[in-house]
Coordinates of C-alpha atoms and ligand atoms in Angstrom, one line a residue:
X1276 CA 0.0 0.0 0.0
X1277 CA 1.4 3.4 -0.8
X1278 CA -0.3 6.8 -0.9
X1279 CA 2.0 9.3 -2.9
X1280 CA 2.8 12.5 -5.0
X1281 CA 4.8 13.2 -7.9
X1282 CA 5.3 17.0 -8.3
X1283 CA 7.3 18.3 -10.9
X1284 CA 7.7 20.9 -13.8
X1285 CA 6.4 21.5 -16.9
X1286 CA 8.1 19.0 -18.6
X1287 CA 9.5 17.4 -16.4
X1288 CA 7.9 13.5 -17.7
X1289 CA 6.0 13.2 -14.3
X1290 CA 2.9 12.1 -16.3
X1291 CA 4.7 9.3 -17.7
X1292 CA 7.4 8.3 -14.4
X1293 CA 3.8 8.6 -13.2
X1294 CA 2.0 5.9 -15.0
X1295 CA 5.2 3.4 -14.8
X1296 CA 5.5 4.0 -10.7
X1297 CA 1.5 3.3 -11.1
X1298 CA 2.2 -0.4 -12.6
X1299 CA 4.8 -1.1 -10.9
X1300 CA 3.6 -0.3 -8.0
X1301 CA -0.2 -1.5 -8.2
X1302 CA -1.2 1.6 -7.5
X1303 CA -3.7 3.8 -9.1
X1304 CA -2.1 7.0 -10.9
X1305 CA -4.7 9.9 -10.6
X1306 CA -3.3 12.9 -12.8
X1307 CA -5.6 16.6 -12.3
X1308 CA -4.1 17.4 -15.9
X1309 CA -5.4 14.1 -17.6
X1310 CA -9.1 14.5 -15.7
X1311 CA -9.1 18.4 -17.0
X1312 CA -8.4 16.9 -20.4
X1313 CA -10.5 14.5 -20.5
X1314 CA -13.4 17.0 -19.7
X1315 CA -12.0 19.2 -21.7
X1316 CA -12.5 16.7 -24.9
X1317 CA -16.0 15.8 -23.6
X1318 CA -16.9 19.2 -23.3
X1319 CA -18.2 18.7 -19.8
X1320 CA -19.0 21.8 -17.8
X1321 CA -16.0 21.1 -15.9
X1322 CA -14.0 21.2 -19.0
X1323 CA -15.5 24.7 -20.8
X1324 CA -14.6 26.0 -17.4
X1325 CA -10.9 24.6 -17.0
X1326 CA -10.1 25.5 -20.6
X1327 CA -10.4 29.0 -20.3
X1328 CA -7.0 28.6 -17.3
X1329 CA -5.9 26.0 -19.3
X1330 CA -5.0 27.6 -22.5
X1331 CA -3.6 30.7 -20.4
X1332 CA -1.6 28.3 -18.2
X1333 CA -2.8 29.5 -15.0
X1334 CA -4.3 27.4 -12.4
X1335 CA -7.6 26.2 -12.5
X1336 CA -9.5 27.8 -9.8
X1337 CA -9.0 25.8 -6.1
X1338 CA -12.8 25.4 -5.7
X1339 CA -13.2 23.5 -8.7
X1340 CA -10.0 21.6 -8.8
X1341 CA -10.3 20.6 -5.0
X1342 CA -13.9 19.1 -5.2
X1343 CA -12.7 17.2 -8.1
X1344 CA -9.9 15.9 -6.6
X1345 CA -12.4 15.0 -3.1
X1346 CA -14.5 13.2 -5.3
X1347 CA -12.1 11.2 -7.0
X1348 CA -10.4 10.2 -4.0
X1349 CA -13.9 9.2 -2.7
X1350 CA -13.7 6.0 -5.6
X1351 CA -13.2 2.7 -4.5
X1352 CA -10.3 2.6 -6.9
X1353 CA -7.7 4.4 -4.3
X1354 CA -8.6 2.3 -1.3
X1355 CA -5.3 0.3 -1.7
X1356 CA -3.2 3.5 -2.4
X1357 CA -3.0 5.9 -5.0
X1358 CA -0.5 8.3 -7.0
X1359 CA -1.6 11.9 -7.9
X1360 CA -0.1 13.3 -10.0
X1361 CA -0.7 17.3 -10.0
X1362 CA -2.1 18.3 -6.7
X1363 CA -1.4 20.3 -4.8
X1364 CA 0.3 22.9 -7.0
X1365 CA -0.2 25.5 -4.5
X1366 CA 0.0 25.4 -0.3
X1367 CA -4.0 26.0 -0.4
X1368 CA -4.3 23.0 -2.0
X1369 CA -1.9 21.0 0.1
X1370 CA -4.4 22.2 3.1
X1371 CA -6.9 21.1 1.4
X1372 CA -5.5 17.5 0.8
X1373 CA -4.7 17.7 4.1
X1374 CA -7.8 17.6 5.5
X1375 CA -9.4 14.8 2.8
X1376 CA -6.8 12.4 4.1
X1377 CA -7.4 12.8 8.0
X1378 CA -11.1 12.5 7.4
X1379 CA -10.0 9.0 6.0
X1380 CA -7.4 8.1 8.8
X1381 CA -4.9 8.2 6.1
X1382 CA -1.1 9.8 5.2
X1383 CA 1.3 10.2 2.7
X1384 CA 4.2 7.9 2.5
X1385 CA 6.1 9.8 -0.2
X1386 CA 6.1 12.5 -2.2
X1387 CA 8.6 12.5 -5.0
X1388 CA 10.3 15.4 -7.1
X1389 CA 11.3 15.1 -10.4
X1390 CA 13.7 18.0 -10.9
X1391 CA 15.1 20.2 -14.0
X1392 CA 16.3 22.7 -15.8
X1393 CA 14.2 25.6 -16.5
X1394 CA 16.3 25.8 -20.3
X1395 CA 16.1 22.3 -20.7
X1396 CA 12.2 22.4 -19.7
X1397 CA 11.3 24.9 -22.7
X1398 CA 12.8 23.2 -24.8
X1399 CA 11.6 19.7 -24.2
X1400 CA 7.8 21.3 -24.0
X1401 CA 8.9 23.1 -27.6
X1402 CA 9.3 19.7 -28.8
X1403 CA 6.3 18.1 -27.3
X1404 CA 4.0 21.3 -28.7
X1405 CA 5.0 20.3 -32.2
X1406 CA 4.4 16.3 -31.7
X1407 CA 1.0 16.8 -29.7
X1408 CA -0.3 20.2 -30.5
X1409 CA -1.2 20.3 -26.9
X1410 CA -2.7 24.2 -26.3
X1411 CA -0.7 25.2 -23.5
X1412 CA 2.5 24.4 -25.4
X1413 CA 3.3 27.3 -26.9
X1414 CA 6.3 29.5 -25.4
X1415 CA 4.6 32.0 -23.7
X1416 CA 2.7 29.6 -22.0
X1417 CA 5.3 27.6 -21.2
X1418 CA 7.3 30.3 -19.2
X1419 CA 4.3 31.2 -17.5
X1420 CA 3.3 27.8 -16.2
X1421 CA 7.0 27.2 -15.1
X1422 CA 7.1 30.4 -13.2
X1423 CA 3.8 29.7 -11.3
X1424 CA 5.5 26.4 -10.7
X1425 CA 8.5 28.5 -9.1
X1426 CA 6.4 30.9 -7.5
X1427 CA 3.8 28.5 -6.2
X1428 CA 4.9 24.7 -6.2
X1429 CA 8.0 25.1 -4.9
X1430 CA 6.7 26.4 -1.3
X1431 CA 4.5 23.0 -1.8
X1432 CA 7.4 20.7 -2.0
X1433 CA 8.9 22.9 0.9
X1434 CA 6.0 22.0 3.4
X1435 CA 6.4 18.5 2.4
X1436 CA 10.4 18.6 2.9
X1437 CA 10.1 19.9 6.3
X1438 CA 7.6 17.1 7.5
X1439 CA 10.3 14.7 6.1
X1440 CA 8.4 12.8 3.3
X1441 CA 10.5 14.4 0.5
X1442 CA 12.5 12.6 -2.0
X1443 CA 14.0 14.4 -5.1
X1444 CA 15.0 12.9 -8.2
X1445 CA 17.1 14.3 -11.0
X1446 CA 14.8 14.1 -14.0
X1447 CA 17.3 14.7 -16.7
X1448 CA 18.2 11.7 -18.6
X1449 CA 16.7 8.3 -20.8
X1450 CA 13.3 7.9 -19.5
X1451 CA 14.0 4.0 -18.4
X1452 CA 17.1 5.8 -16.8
X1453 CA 14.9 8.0 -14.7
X1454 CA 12.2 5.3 -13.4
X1455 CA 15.3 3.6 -12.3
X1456 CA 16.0 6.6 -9.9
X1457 CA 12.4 6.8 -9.5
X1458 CA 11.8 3.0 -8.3
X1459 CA 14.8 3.2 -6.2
X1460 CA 14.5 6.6 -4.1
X1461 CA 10.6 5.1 -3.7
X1462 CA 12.1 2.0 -2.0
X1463 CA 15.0 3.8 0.1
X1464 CA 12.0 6.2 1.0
X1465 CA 9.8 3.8 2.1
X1466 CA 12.2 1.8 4.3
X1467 CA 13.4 4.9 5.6
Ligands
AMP932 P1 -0.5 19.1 -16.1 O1 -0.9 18.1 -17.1 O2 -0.3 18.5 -14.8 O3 0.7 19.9 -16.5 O4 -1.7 20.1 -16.0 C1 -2.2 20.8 -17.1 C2 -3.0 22.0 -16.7 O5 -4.1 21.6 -15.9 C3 -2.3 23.0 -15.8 O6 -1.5 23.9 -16.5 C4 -3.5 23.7 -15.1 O7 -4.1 24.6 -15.9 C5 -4.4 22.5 -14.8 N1 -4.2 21.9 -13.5 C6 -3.7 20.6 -13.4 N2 -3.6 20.3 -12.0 C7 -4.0 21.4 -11.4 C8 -4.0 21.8 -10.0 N3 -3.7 20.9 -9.0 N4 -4.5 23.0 -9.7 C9 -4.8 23.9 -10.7 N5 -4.8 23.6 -12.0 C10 -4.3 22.4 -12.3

């Protein structure tokens, strides 16, 4: 059983590292970004509305993103652990989580960083905008979302340091290279 986050950059491959720590694991990957697409496509309610901060790469607004997130974690699914992947992005949010988990008698056993370079971010995202077309990955966007992930993730991750559940991993490299690092700072965490 292991509850977890990956939190990382734009860029950084945590939706990926995410889904291979989520099979080898057994564990349920959750991603906000995926369930904002996905209503996005369907053009739910929830999507028209998430689009809008989407396309602008800003965060969608706490009191949509956190009732989504309460719900999802309500599923059957995530009795026997989960990974999100994308929340909290902001110290609100982490409150927020905060409070869903000790109404379930539950805690995080890790939270895992993928790190990187901002230069090395834009350009990867550069790349990905012209294989996807993904809307947020254009360069304007792209230095906006990575600065909101400097100006409000980071004080995340710091919370989650200073309670002692923080591992970081270097996320430059092969991507089998980096779920190497990945599976093994999970282990070392989780006999820690
Ligand atoms: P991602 O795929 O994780 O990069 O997320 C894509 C976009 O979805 C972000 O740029 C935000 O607009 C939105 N999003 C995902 N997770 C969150 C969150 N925890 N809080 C607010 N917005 C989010």
């Amino acid at each position: 059983m292991t509850r977890m986050l990956i939190i990382g950059p734009p860029g950084s491959g945590k939706g990926t590292q995410a889904e291979r720590i989520s099979e080898r694991l057994g564990v349920v990957a959750i991603s906000t970004g995926d369930i904002f697409r996905a209503n996005v496509r369907g053009e739910t309610p929830l999507g028209v509305e998430a689009k809008k901060y989407m396309d602008a790469g800003d965060f969608v607004p706490d009191s949509v993103t956190n009732k989504m997130v309460r719900d999802r974690l309500s599923e059957a699914d995530v009795e026997d652990g989960f990974l999100l992947d994308g929340y909290p992005r902001t110290t609100a949010q982490v409150d927020y989580l905060d409070e869903i988990l000790a109404n379930g008698d539950q805690k995080l056993d890790v939270v895992l960083q993928l790190t990187a370079d901002d230069e090395e971010l834009v350009a990867r995202l550069l790349g990905r905008a012209k294989e996807t077309g993904r809307s947020d990955d254009n360069e304007g966007v792209i230095r906006h979302r990575l600065d909101l992930y400097h100006e409000q993730t980071e004080a995340v991750v710091a919370k989650y340091a200073e309670r002692g559940i923080l591992t970081q991993v270097d996320g430059i490299g092969g991507i089998d290279e980096v779920t190497d690092r990945v599976m093994q700072a999970i282990k070392e965490a989780q006999a820690a």
